[in-house]
Coordinates of C-alpha atoms in Angstrom, one line a residue:
Chain A
X25 CA 0.5 20.1 51.0
X26 CA 0.0 18.4 54.3
X27 CA -2.6 21.1 55.2
X28 CA -4.7 20.0 52.2
X29 CA -4.4 16.3 53.1
X30 CA -5.6 17.2 56.6
X31 CA -8.4 19.3 55.1
X32 CA -9.4 16.3 53.0
X33 CA -9.8 14.4 56.3
X34 CA -12.1 17.1 57.7
X35 CA -13.8 17.0 54.3
X36 CA -14.7 13.4 54.9
X37 CA -16.3 14.3 58.2
X38 CA -18.1 17.4 56.7
X39 CA -19.5 15.4 53.8
X40 CA -20.8 12.8 56.2
X41 CA -22.7 15.4 58.2
X42 CA -24.0 17.2 55.1
X43 CA -25.0 13.9 53.5
X44 CA -27.2 12.9 56.5
X45 CA -28.9 16.3 56.5
X46 CA -29.2 16.8 52.7
X47 CA -30.7 13.4 52.0
X48 CA -33.4 14.0 54.5
X49 CA -34.1 17.5 53.1
X50 CA -34.1 16.4 49.5
X51 CA -36.4 13.4 50.2
X52 CA -38.9 15.8 51.8
X53 CA -38.9 17.9 48.7
X54 CA -38.8 15.0 46.2
X55 CA -41.7 13.0 47.7
X56 CA -43.9 15.6 49.4
X57 CA -43.1 18.6 47.1
X58 CA -42.4 20.7 50.1
X59 CA -39.3 23.0 50.4
X60 CA -39.1 22.9 54.2
X61 CA -37.2 26.0 55.1
X62 CA -37.7 25.1 58.8
X63 CA -35.3 22.2 58.3
X64 CA -32.3 24.0 59.8
X65 CA -34.3 25.1 62.8
X66 CA -35.5 21.5 63.5
X67 CA -31.9 20.4 63.3
X68 CA -30.8 23.0 65.8
X69 CA -33.7 22.1 68.2
X70 CA -32.6 18.5 68.2
X71 CA -29.0 19.7 68.8
X72 CA -30.2 21.6 71.9
X73 CA -32.2 18.7 73.1
X74 CA -29.0 16.5 73.0
X75 CA -27.1 19.4 74.7
X76 CA -29.5 19.5 77.7
X77 CA -29.4 15.7 78.0
X78 CA -25.6 15.8 77.7
X79 CA -25.5 18.4 80.5
X80 CA -27.6 16.1 82.7
X81 CA -24.8 13.5 82.2
X82 CA -26.3 11.4 79.5
X83 CA -24.0 10.2 76.7
X84 CA -24.0 12.1 73.5
X85 CA -24.7 8.9 71.6
X86 CA -28.0 8.4 73.5
X87 CA -28.6 12.1 72.9
X88 CA -28.2 11.5 69.2
X89 CA -30.9 8.8 69.2
X90 CA -33.1 11.1 71.2
X91 CA -32.4 13.9 68.7
X92 CA -33.4 11.6 65.9
X93 CA -36.7 10.6 67.6
X94 CA -37.4 14.2 68.4
X95 CA -36.8 15.3 64.8
X96 CA -39.1 12.5 63.5
X97 CA -42.0 13.4 65.8
X98 CA -41.5 17.2 65.4
X99 CA -41.3 17.0 61.6
X100 CA -44.3 14.6 61.5
X101 CA -46.3 17.0 63.5
X102 CA -45.1 20.0 61.5
X103 CA -46.5 18.4 58.4
X104 CA -49.7 17.2 60.0
X105 CA -50.5 20.4 61.8
X106 CA -49.3 23.1 59.4
X107 CA -48.0 22.0 56.0
X108 CA -50.5 19.4 55.1
X109 CA -53.6 21.5 55.9
X110 CA -52.2 24.4 53.9
X111 CA -51.4 22.1 51.0
X112 CA -54.9 20.6 51.1
X113 CA -56.3 24.1 51.0
X114 CA -54.6 24.5 47.6
X115 CA -51.8 26.9 48.7
X116 CA -49.3 27.2 45.8
X117 CA -45.7 26.2 46.0
X118 CA -44.7 29.8 46.5
X119 CA -47.2 30.2 49.4
X120 CA -45.8 27.1 51.0
X121 CA -42.3 28.6 50.9
X122 CA -43.6 31.6 52.8
X123 CA -45.4 29.3 55.2
X124 CA -42.3 27.3 55.9
X125 CA -40.2 30.4 56.3
X126 CA -42.7 31.8 58.8
X127 CA -42.6 28.5 60.7
X128 CA -38.8 28.6 60.7
X129 CA -38.8 32.1 62.2
X130 CA -41.3 31.0 64.8
X131 CA -39.3 27.9 65.9
X132 CA -36.1 29.9 66.3
X133 CA -37.8 32.6 68.3
X134 CA -39.6 30.2 70.5
X135 CA -36.3 28.5 71.2
X136 CA -34.3 31.7 71.7
X137 CA -35.7 32.7 75.2
X138 CA -35.1 29.1 76.4
X139 CA -31.5 28.6 75.1
X140 CA -30.2 32.2 74.8
X141 CA -27.9 33.7 72.2
X142 CA -24.6 32.2 73.5
X143 CA -22.7 29.4 71.9
X144 CA -22.7 26.1 73.8
X145 CA -20.7 22.9 73.3
X146 CA -21.2 19.3 74.2
X147 CA -19.2 17.8 77.1
X148 CA -17.7 15.0 75.1
X149 CA -14.3 13.5 75.0
X150 CA -13.7 13.2 71.3
X151 CA -11.6 10.1 71.9
X152 CA -8.0 9.3 70.9
X153 CA -6.6 10.5 67.6
X154 CA -6.4 8.1 64.8
X155 CA -3.8 8.7 62.1
X156 CA -3.9 7.7 58.5
X157 CA -0.9 9.3 56.9
X158 CA -1.4 13.0 57.2
X159 CA -5.1 12.6 58.0
X160 CA -5.7 12.9 61.7
X161 CA -9.2 12.3 63.0
X162 CA -10.7 11.7 66.4
X163 CA -12.5 8.6 67.3
X164 CA -15.8 10.5 67.3
X165 CA -15.2 11.8 63.8
X166 CA -14.6 8.2 62.6
X167 CA -17.9 7.2 64.2
X168 CA -19.7 10.1 62.5
X169 CA -18.3 8.9 59.1
X170 CA -19.4 5.4 60.0
X171 CA -23.0 6.5 60.9
X172 CA -23.3 8.4 57.6
X173 CA -22.1 5.4 55.6
X174 CA -24.5 3.1 57.3
X175 CA -27.4 5.5 56.9
X176 CA -26.7 6.1 53.2
X177 CA -26.6 2.3 52.6
X178 CA -29.8 2.1 54.7
X179 CA -31.6 4.7 52.5
X180 CA -30.4 3.0 49.4
X181 CA -31.8 -0.4 50.7
X182 CA -35.0 1.3 51.7
X183 CA -35.6 2.9 48.3
X184 CA -34.5 -0.1 46.3
X185 CA -35.6 -3.3 48.1
X186 CA -38.6 -2.5 50.4
X187 CA -42.3 -2.0 49.6
X188 CA -42.3 1.3 51.5
X189 CA -39.3 2.6 49.5
X190 CA -40.9 1.6 46.2
X191 CA -44.1 3.3 47.3
X192 CA -42.2 6.4 48.1
X193 CA -40.6 6.5 44.7
X194 CA -44.0 5.9 43.1
X195 CA -45.5 8.8 45.1
X196 CA -42.6 11.1 44.2
X197 CA -43.0 10.3 40.5
X198 CA -46.8 10.8 40.3
X199 CA -48.9 11.0 43.4
X200 CA -52.3 10.6 41.6
X201 CA -51.2 7.6 39.7
X202 CA -49.7 6.1 42.8
X203 CA -53.0 6.5 44.7
X204 CA -54.9 5.0 41.8
X205 CA -52.6 2.0 41.9
X206 CA -53.7 1.4 45.5
X207 CA -50.7 2.9 47.2
X208 CA -51.8 4.6 50.5
X209 CA -50.0 7.8 49.6
X210 CA -51.1 9.5 52.8
X211 CA -49.4 6.9 54.9
X212 CA -46.4 6.9 52.6
X213 CA -46.1 10.7 53.1
X214 CA -46.4 10.3 56.9
X215 CA -43.6 7.8 56.9
X216 CA -41.5 10.1 54.7
X217 CA -41.8 12.9 57.3
X218 CA -40.9 10.4 60.1
X219 CA -37.9 9.1 58.3
X220 CA -36.6 12.4 57.0
X221 CA -37.3 14.0 60.3
X222 CA -35.2 11.4 62.1
X223 CA -32.4 12.1 59.6
X224 CA -32.9 15.8 60.3
X225 CA -32.7 15.5 64.1
X226 CA -29.7 13.1 63.9
X227 CA -28.0 15.5 61.5
X228 CA -28.5 18.3 63.9
X229 CA -26.8 16.5 66.8
X230 CA -24.0 15.3 64.5
X231 CA -23.4 18.8 63.0
X232 CA -23.3 20.3 66.5
X233 CA -20.9 17.6 67.7
X234 CA -18.7 18.2 64.6
X235 CA -18.7 22.0 65.2
X236 CA -16.8 22.8 68.3
X237 CA -19.6 24.9 69.5
X238 CA -23.0 25.9 68.2
X239 CA -25.6 28.6 68.8
X240 CA -29.2 29.3 67.7
X241 CA -27.9 31.3 64.7
X242 CA -26.4 28.2 63.2
X243 CA -29.7 27.0 61.9
X244 CA -29.6 29.3 58.8
X245 CA -25.9 28.3 58.1
X246 CA -26.9 24.6 58.2
X247 CA -29.7 25.3 55.8
X248 CA -27.5 27.1 53.3
X249 CA -25.0 24.2 53.1
X250 CA -27.9 21.7 52.8
X251 CA -29.6 23.7 50.1
X252 CA -26.3 23.9 48.2
X253 CA -25.8 20.1 48.4
X254 CA -29.4 19.3 47.5
X255 CA -29.6 21.7 44.6
X256 CA -26.1 20.7 43.3
X257 CA -27.2 17.0 43.2
X258 CA -30.6 17.8 41.7
X259 CA -33.3 18.7 44.2
X260 CA -35.5 15.8 45.2
X261 CA -32.9 13.2 44.3
X262 CA -31.5 11.3 47.3
X263 CA -28.5 10.0 45.4
X264 CA -27.9 13.5 44.0
X265 CA -27.9 14.8 47.5
X266 CA -25.2 12.3 48.5
X267 CA -23.0 13.4 45.6
X268 CA -23.7 17.0 46.4
X269 CA -22.7 16.4 50.0
X270 CA -19.5 14.8 49.0
X271 CA -18.6 17.7 46.7
X272 CA -19.7 20.5 49.0
X273 CA -18.0 18.9 52.0
X274 CA -14.7 18.5 50.2
X275 CA -14.8 21.9 48.5
X276 CA -15.8 23.9 51.7
X277 CA -13.1 22.2 53.8
X278 CA -10.4 22.7 51.1
X279 CA -11.4 26.3 50.7
X280 CA -11.3 26.8 54.4
X281 CA -7.7 25.5 54.4
X282 CA -6.7 27.6 51.5
X283 CA -8.6 30.7 52.3
X284 CA -10.6 31.4 55.5
X285 CA -13.1 29.2 57.5
X286 CA -15.4 32.2 57.9
X287 CA -16.3 31.9 54.2
X288 CA -17.4 28.2 54.2
X289 CA -21.0 29.2 53.6
X290 CA -20.0 31.8 51.1
X291 CA -18.2 29.1 49.1
X292 CA -21.3 26.8 49.4
X293 CA -23.3 29.7 48.1
X294 CA -20.9 30.3 45.2
X295 CA -21.4 26.7 44.2
X296 CA -25.2 27.1 44.5
X297 CA -25.1 30.2 42.2
X298 CA -22.9 28.4 39.6
X299 CA -25.2 25.4 39.6
X300 CA -28.3 27.7 39.2
X301 CA -26.7 29.5 36.3
X302 CA -25.1 26.5 34.5
X303 CA -27.2 23.6 35.4
X304 CA -30.3 24.5 37.4
X305 CA -31.7 21.0 37.2
X306 CA -28.6 19.7 39.2
X307 CA -26.2 17.0 38.4
X308 CA -28.7 14.1 38.4
X309 CA -32.2 15.3 37.9
X310 CA -33.7 15.4 34.5
X311 CA -36.2 18.2 35.2
X312 CA -36.4 19.4 38.9
X313 CA -35.7 23.1 38.9
X314 CA -36.8 23.5 35.3
X315 CA -40.3 22.2 35.7
X316 CA -43.2 24.7 35.4
X317 CA -43.8 27.1 38.2
X318 CA -46.4 26.0 40.7
Chain B
X5 CA -46.2 63.4 72.5
X6 CA -43.1 65.4 71.7
X7 CA -41.9 66.4 68.3
X8 CA -39.0 64.1 68.2
X9 CA -41.1 61.1 68.9
X10 CA -43.8 62.1 66.4
X11 CA -41.3 62.8 63.7
X12 CA -39.5 59.5 64.4
X13 CA -42.8 57.6 64.0
X14 CA -43.8 59.5 60.8
X15 CA -40.4 59.0 59.2
X16 CA -40.3 55.3 60.0
X17 CA -43.9 55.0 58.7
X18 CA -42.9 56.8 55.5
X19 CA -39.9 54.5 54.9
X20 CA -41.9 51.4 55.6
X21 CA -44.6 52.6 53.2
X22 CA -42.0 53.1 50.4
X23 CA -40.5 49.7 51.1
X24 CA -43.9 48.0 51.1
X25 CA -45.0 49.7 47.9
X26 CA -41.8 48.3 46.2
X27 CA -42.3 44.8 47.6
X28 CA -45.9 44.9 46.7
X29 CA -45.0 45.7 43.1
X30 CA -42.6 42.7 43.1
X31 CA -44.5 40.2 45.2
X32 CA -48.1 41.3 45.2
X33 CA -48.5 42.4 41.6
X34 CA -45.8 40.4 39.7
X35 CA -45.5 37.3 41.9
X36 CA -41.7 37.6 42.5
X37 CA -41.0 36.3 46.0
X38 CA -38.1 38.6 46.7
X39 CA -36.8 37.1 50.0
X40 CA -33.7 39.3 49.7
X41 CA -35.6 42.5 49.6
X42 CA -33.9 43.9 52.7
X43 CA -30.5 43.6 50.8
X44 CA -31.7 46.1 48.3
X45 CA -32.7 48.5 51.1
X46 CA -29.3 47.9 52.7
X47 CA -27.3 48.5 49.5
X48 CA -29.2 51.8 49.1
X49 CA -28.4 52.8 52.7
X50 CA -24.7 51.8 52.3
X51 CA -24.4 53.7 49.0
X52 CA -26.1 56.8 50.5
X53 CA -23.8 56.6 53.6
X54 CA -20.5 56.4 51.7
X55 CA -21.7 59.1 49.3
X56 CA -22.4 61.5 52.1
X57 CA -19.6 60.5 54.6
X58 CA -16.2 62.2 54.4
X59 CA -13.2 60.0 53.5
X60 CA -12.6 57.4 56.1
X61 CA -9.5 59.1 57.4
X62 CA -11.9 61.7 59.0
X63 CA -13.0 61.5 62.6
X64 CA -9.6 60.0 63.6
X65 CA -10.0 57.2 61.1
X66 CA -12.0 55.0 63.5
X67 CA -14.0 53.4 60.8
X68 CA -13.1 51.9 57.4
X69 CA -15.1 52.1 54.2
X70 CA -14.7 52.7 50.5
X71 CA -15.8 56.0 49.0
X72 CA -16.4 58.9 51.3
X73 CA -17.4 61.4 48.6
X74 CA -19.0 64.0 50.9
X75 CA -21.8 64.7 48.4
X76 CA -24.7 66.9 49.4
X77 CA -28.4 66.2 49.1
X78 CA -30.0 64.9 46.9
X79 CA -27.0 62.9 45.5
X80 CA -26.8 60.3 48.3
X81 CA -30.5 59.5 47.9
X82 CA -30.2 59.3 44.1
X83 CA -27.1 57.2 44.6
X84 CA -28.9 54.9 47.0
X85 CA -31.7 54.4 44.5
X86 CA -29.3 53.7 41.7
X87 CA -27.3 51.3 43.8
X88 CA -30.5 49.3 44.5
X89 CA -31.3 49.2 40.8
X90 CA -27.8 48.2 39.9
X91 CA -27.7 45.3 42.4
X92 CA -31.0 44.0 40.9
X93 CA -29.3 43.4 37.5
X94 CA -26.8 40.6 38.4
X95 CA -29.1 39.1 41.0
X96 CA -32.0 39.1 38.6
X97 CA -29.8 37.7 35.9
X98 CA -28.9 34.7 38.0
X99 CA -32.2 34.1 39.8
X100 CA -35.0 35.1 37.5
X101 CA -34.0 33.6 34.2
X102 CA -35.2 30.1 34.1
X103 CA -35.6 28.8 37.6
X104 CA -38.8 27.5 39.1
X105 CA -40.5 30.2 41.2
X106 CA -40.0 28.5 44.5
X107 CA -36.3 28.0 43.6
X108 CA -36.1 31.7 42.9
X109 CA -37.4 32.3 46.4
X110 CA -34.9 30.1 48.2
X111 CA -32.0 31.4 46.1
X112 CA -33.0 34.9 47.1
X113 CA -33.3 33.9 50.8
X114 CA -29.8 32.3 50.7
X115 CA -28.4 35.5 49.0
X116 CA -29.8 37.5 51.8
X117 CA -28.1 35.4 54.5
X118 CA -24.8 35.3 52.6
X119 CA -24.7 39.0 51.7
X120 CA -25.0 39.7 55.4
X121 CA -22.2 37.2 56.2
X122 CA -19.9 38.7 53.6
X123 CA -20.4 42.4 54.6
X124 CA -20.0 41.4 58.3
X125 CA -16.6 39.7 57.6
X126 CA -15.2 42.2 55.1
X127 CA -14.4 44.8 57.7
X128 CA -12.4 47.2 55.4
X129 CA -15.2 47.4 52.8
X130 CA -18.3 48.9 54.5
X131 CA -17.3 48.9 58.2
X132 CA -17.8 45.2 58.7
X133 CA -19.8 44.1 61.7
X134 CA -19.6 47.5 63.4
X135 CA -21.1 49.1 60.3
X136 CA -21.0 52.9 59.5
X137 CA -21.6 55.6 62.0
X138 CA -21.8 59.4 61.9
X139 CA -23.5 59.5 58.5
X140 CA -24.2 63.2 57.8
X141 CA -28.0 63.8 57.4
X142 CA -29.1 65.8 54.4
X143 CA -28.5 69.6 54.7
X144 CA -26.8 69.0 58.1
X145 CA -24.4 71.8 57.1
X146 CA -27.2 74.3 56.9
X147 CA -29.8 73.1 59.4
X148 CA -28.9 71.7 62.8
X149 CA -30.1 68.1 62.7
X150 CA -30.9 68.1 66.4
X151 CA -33.3 70.9 66.1
X152 CA -37.1 70.5 66.1
X153 CA -37.4 72.3 62.8
X154 CA -35.1 69.7 61.2
X155 CA -37.4 66.9 62.3
X156 CA -40.3 68.5 60.5
X157 CA -38.1 69.1 57.5
X158 CA -37.1 65.4 57.4
X159 CA -40.7 64.4 57.7
X160 CA -41.4 66.7 54.7
X161 CA -38.8 65.3 52.4
X162 CA -39.8 61.7 53.4
X163 CA -43.4 62.6 52.6
X164 CA -42.3 63.9 49.1
X165 CA -40.5 60.6 48.5
X166 CA -43.6 58.6 49.6
X167 CA -45.7 60.6 47.1
X168 CA -43.2 60.0 44.3
X169 CA -43.0 56.3 45.1
X170 CA -46.8 55.9 45.3
X171 CA -47.4 57.8 42.1
X172 CA -44.8 55.6 40.3
X173 CA -46.1 52.2 41.5
X174 CA -49.7 53.3 41.0
X175 CA -49.0 54.3 37.5
X176 CA -47.3 50.9 36.8
X177 CA -50.0 48.9 38.4
X178 CA -52.9 50.6 36.6
X179 CA -51.3 50.7 33.2
X180 CA -51.5 48.1 30.5
X181 CA -48.0 47.1 31.6
X182 CA -49.5 46.3 35.1
X183 CA -52.0 44.1 33.3
X184 CA -49.1 42.1 31.7
X185 CA -47.5 41.7 35.2
X186 CA -50.7 40.4 36.7
X187 CA -51.2 38.0 33.7
X188 CA -47.7 36.7 34.3
X189 CA -48.4 36.3 38.0
X190 CA -51.6 34.4 37.4
X191 CA -50.3 32.1 34.7
X192 CA -46.8 32.6 33.3
X193 CA -47.2 30.1 30.4
X194 CA -50.4 31.9 29.2
X195 CA -48.8 35.3 29.4
X196 CA -45.8 33.9 27.4
X197 CA -48.2 32.4 24.9
X198 CA -49.7 35.8 24.0
X199 CA -46.2 37.3 23.5
X200 CA -45.3 38.6 26.9
X201 CA -41.7 37.8 27.8
X202 CA -41.9 36.8 31.5
X203 CA -38.1 37.1 32.1
X204 CA -38.0 40.6 30.7
X205 CA -41.1 41.7 32.8
X206 CA -39.6 40.2 35.9
X207 CA -36.2 41.8 35.3
X208 CA -37.8 45.2 34.8
X209 CA -39.9 45.0 38.0
X210 CA -36.9 43.6 39.9
X211 CA -34.9 46.6 38.9
X212 CA -37.7 49.1 39.6
X213 CA -38.4 47.5 43.0
X214 CA -34.6 47.6 43.7
X215 CA -34.5 51.3 42.9
X216 CA -37.4 52.1 45.3
X217 CA -36.0 49.8 48.0
X218 CA -32.6 51.5 47.6
X219 CA -34.3 54.9 48.0
X220 CA -36.0 53.7 51.2
X221 CA -32.6 52.7 52.6
X222 CA -31.1 56.0 51.7
X223 CA -33.9 57.9 53.5
X224 CA -33.5 55.6 56.6
X225 CA -29.7 56.0 56.9
X226 CA -30.0 59.8 56.5
X227 CA -32.3 59.8 59.5
X228 CA -30.7 57.2 61.9
X229 CA -27.2 58.1 60.8
X230 CA -25.8 54.6 61.3
X231 CA -26.0 51.4 59.3
X232 CA -24.7 47.9 60.2
X233 CA -25.3 44.3 59.2
X234 CA -27.4 43.7 62.3
X235 CA -30.2 45.9 61.0
X236 CA -30.7 44.1 57.7
X237 CA -30.9 40.4 58.8
X238 CA -33.2 38.3 56.6
X239 CA -36.1 38.3 59.0
X240 CA -36.6 42.0 58.3
X241 CA -37.8 41.0 54.9
X242 CA -40.3 38.7 56.5
X243 CA -41.9 41.6 58.4
X244 CA -42.4 43.4 55.0
X245 CA -43.9 40.2 53.6
X246 CA -46.2 40.0 56.6
X247 CA -47.2 43.6 55.9
X248 CA -48.1 42.9 52.3
X249 CA -50.0 39.7 53.2
X250 CA -52.0 41.5 55.9
X251 CA -52.6 44.6 53.8
X252 CA -53.7 42.8 50.7
X253 CA -51.4 41.5 47.9
X254 CA -51.5 43.5 44.8
X255 CA -53.3 46.5 46.3
X256 CA -51.2 49.6 46.8
X257 CA -53.5 51.1 49.4
X258 CA -53.3 47.7 51.1
X259 CA -49.5 47.9 51.1
X260 CA -49.7 51.3 52.8
X261 CA -52.1 49.9 55.3
X262 CA -50.0 46.9 55.9
X263 CA -46.9 49.1 56.4
X264 CA -48.7 51.0 59.1
X265 CA -50.2 47.9 60.8
X266 CA -47.3 45.5 60.8
X267 CA -43.8 47.1 60.9
X268 CA -44.9 50.4 62.5
X269 CA -47.5 48.8 64.7
X270 CA -45.3 46.0 66.0
X271 CA -42.4 48.4 66.6
X272 CA -44.7 50.6 68.7
X273 CA -46.2 47.7 70.7
X274 CA -42.8 46.2 71.5
X275 CA -41.6 49.7 72.6
X276 CA -44.6 50.2 74.8
X277 CA -44.2 46.7 76.3
X278 CA -40.5 47.3 76.9
X279 CA -41.2 50.7 78.5
X280 CA -43.4 49.0 81.1
X281 CA -40.9 47.6 83.7
X282 CA -43.5 45.1 85.0
X283 CA -43.7 43.5 81.6
X284 CA -40.1 44.1 80.4
X285 CA -38.7 42.2 83.3
X286 CA -40.9 39.1 82.9
X287 CA -39.1 36.0 81.8
X288 CA -35.7 35.7 80.2
X289 CA -34.1 38.7 78.4
X290 CA -35.2 39.3 74.8
X291 CA -38.5 37.5 75.6
X292 CA -40.6 40.3 74.1
X293 CA -38.6 40.7 70.9
X294 CA -38.6 37.0 70.4
X295 CA -42.3 36.8 70.9
X296 CA -42.7 39.7 68.5
X297 CA -41.2 37.5 65.8
X298 CA -43.4 34.6 66.8
X299 CA -46.4 36.9 66.4
X300 CA -45.2 37.9 63.0
X301 CA -45.1 34.3 62.0
X302 CA -48.5 33.6 63.4
X303 CA -49.8 36.7 61.6
X304 CA -48.5 35.4 58.3
X305 CA -50.0 31.9 58.9
X306 CA -53.2 33.3 60.2
X307 CA -53.8 35.6 57.2
X308 CA -52.8 33.0 54.7
X309 CA -55.2 30.6 56.3
X310 CA -58.2 32.8 57.1
X311 CA -57.9 35.7 54.7
X312 CA -55.3 35.2 52.1
X313 CA -56.5 38.2 50.1
X314 CA -55.7 40.5 53.0
X315 CA -57.5 43.4 54.6
X316 CA -57.8 45.3 51.3
X317 CA -58.1 42.7 48.6
X318 CA -56.8 43.5 45.1
X319 CA -59.7 45.0 43.1
X320 CA -61.2 42.7 40.5
X321 CA -60.5 44.4 37.2
X322 CA -63.3 44.1 34.7
X323 CA -63.1 45.2 31.1
X324 CA -65.8 47.9 30.7
X325 CA -66.3 47.6 27.0
X326 CA -67.2 43.9 27.2
X327 CA -70.7 42.4 26.9
X328 CA -72.7 42.4 30.1

């Protein structure tokens, strides 16, 4: 039984990491209508940036901020240079999926000669152990949970109370109508890529810190877990992604304790299949996956 | 150019052509973005391998797998084709039913990654990460597979398979059924409104494509005699997509052209570059193969931007009996 309580503790950390990543991913999709399959590769690029800074003796927490900045700028440029021009050209949703997959392949293979195949890990003392009953977490893990909680509250505040957040929701609901109401949708979309890119970069560093070691191949594993959380919650729904992250984080860690950690992504995939069969629109969304093909 | 090299090139070309014809039927003609295409080729290869291999206690029992029926040609090839078709049924049932088309694409992509993970970790099932080795080539009990004559023979049976695959897809594409497929690709709602059932059309094409993909895998494994998870990672599917996009979506001749230009062409260029020590030793290891993937990505983006219809565009079909 204690094993499962301990796994619950790891589940808390896992869900925090997944939540940061999945909220960014789902907001990109919900507001800009872009399934960005390069998301996992941007995460891993940010993780490597923090790794090289860490190797030069800079604290991982500063590396995390740098990763977030890098993710923001990189995602912004990705949209401005590649995605937005293709979308303006009238490329269909399906074409955009192929474009983003090609971009993902290019990023990982441009990175590969630089970083190599081998796994690396951060030089970071995870801090003293903190016990809450059978749950034992390191100081760093507690900080990761804290960061996630603060970010989720921040996203909630952004979407609910600020002009920018309301403009984002309007753009997500109906871009044409939003533009006709005087909302500068172009600038809104730019800020979406900056904000979600920052979440993506930060999530990359946090995920790499949480895993003992990481390698270039982890990008696709990240992506699967994120997709599962986002689809489970209802693609394009930030609150759905949060719920999805909580469920996926818990279920994967519990299954790792009960079965085998090698199959974490397989379990995430199993959940994804179940959702697609039983409730393709996800837990929260009213339409999402069921809308007409683009 | 020696016989073995020429045969190798021709057989790979034939296998890539068969695969591209199948993917063109799914993606080019019917608009199904099958990002797990390589899984269907892989399942055909595994099925052909375990059908032709002896039971896994043979060869000192160094590898573990299910089956081992030691069937002779053509049963492994037929088995590979059937396996590809059978896999398409459950996958199609989950993915193709009512999901949005871009969701279908990502679900298939995720399936491709996960299937590879599962087979890699399940080491008793199909050899795990090490895969299967010493797969007996067709007729190896009667002709020595290392002889020159065998190379020509294998080119011959591959060519027969290419012709059969081409005849089959051409027939589908040019039939009234092909017209329904194109109607569905262009506007699914409109096709449904005139009584075409898109789910049924997609399921059928998914299975037919799976059968052809499985056959291509069976031919490949009979020739290279090994099969492992590292040869069917998901980027392999992207190469085939690049071939279709370059060749011309929806055009069978274009698919053949794309197969010759992209998978075969890139393989040859990388091999030539790696054979030249001055180039092969430049930069960090794996630089050339990494740059090959970058080039594939650029090729896809470049064609989608500048010439989305490909080198050989799909012919515009006009109803001849109509008013001028």
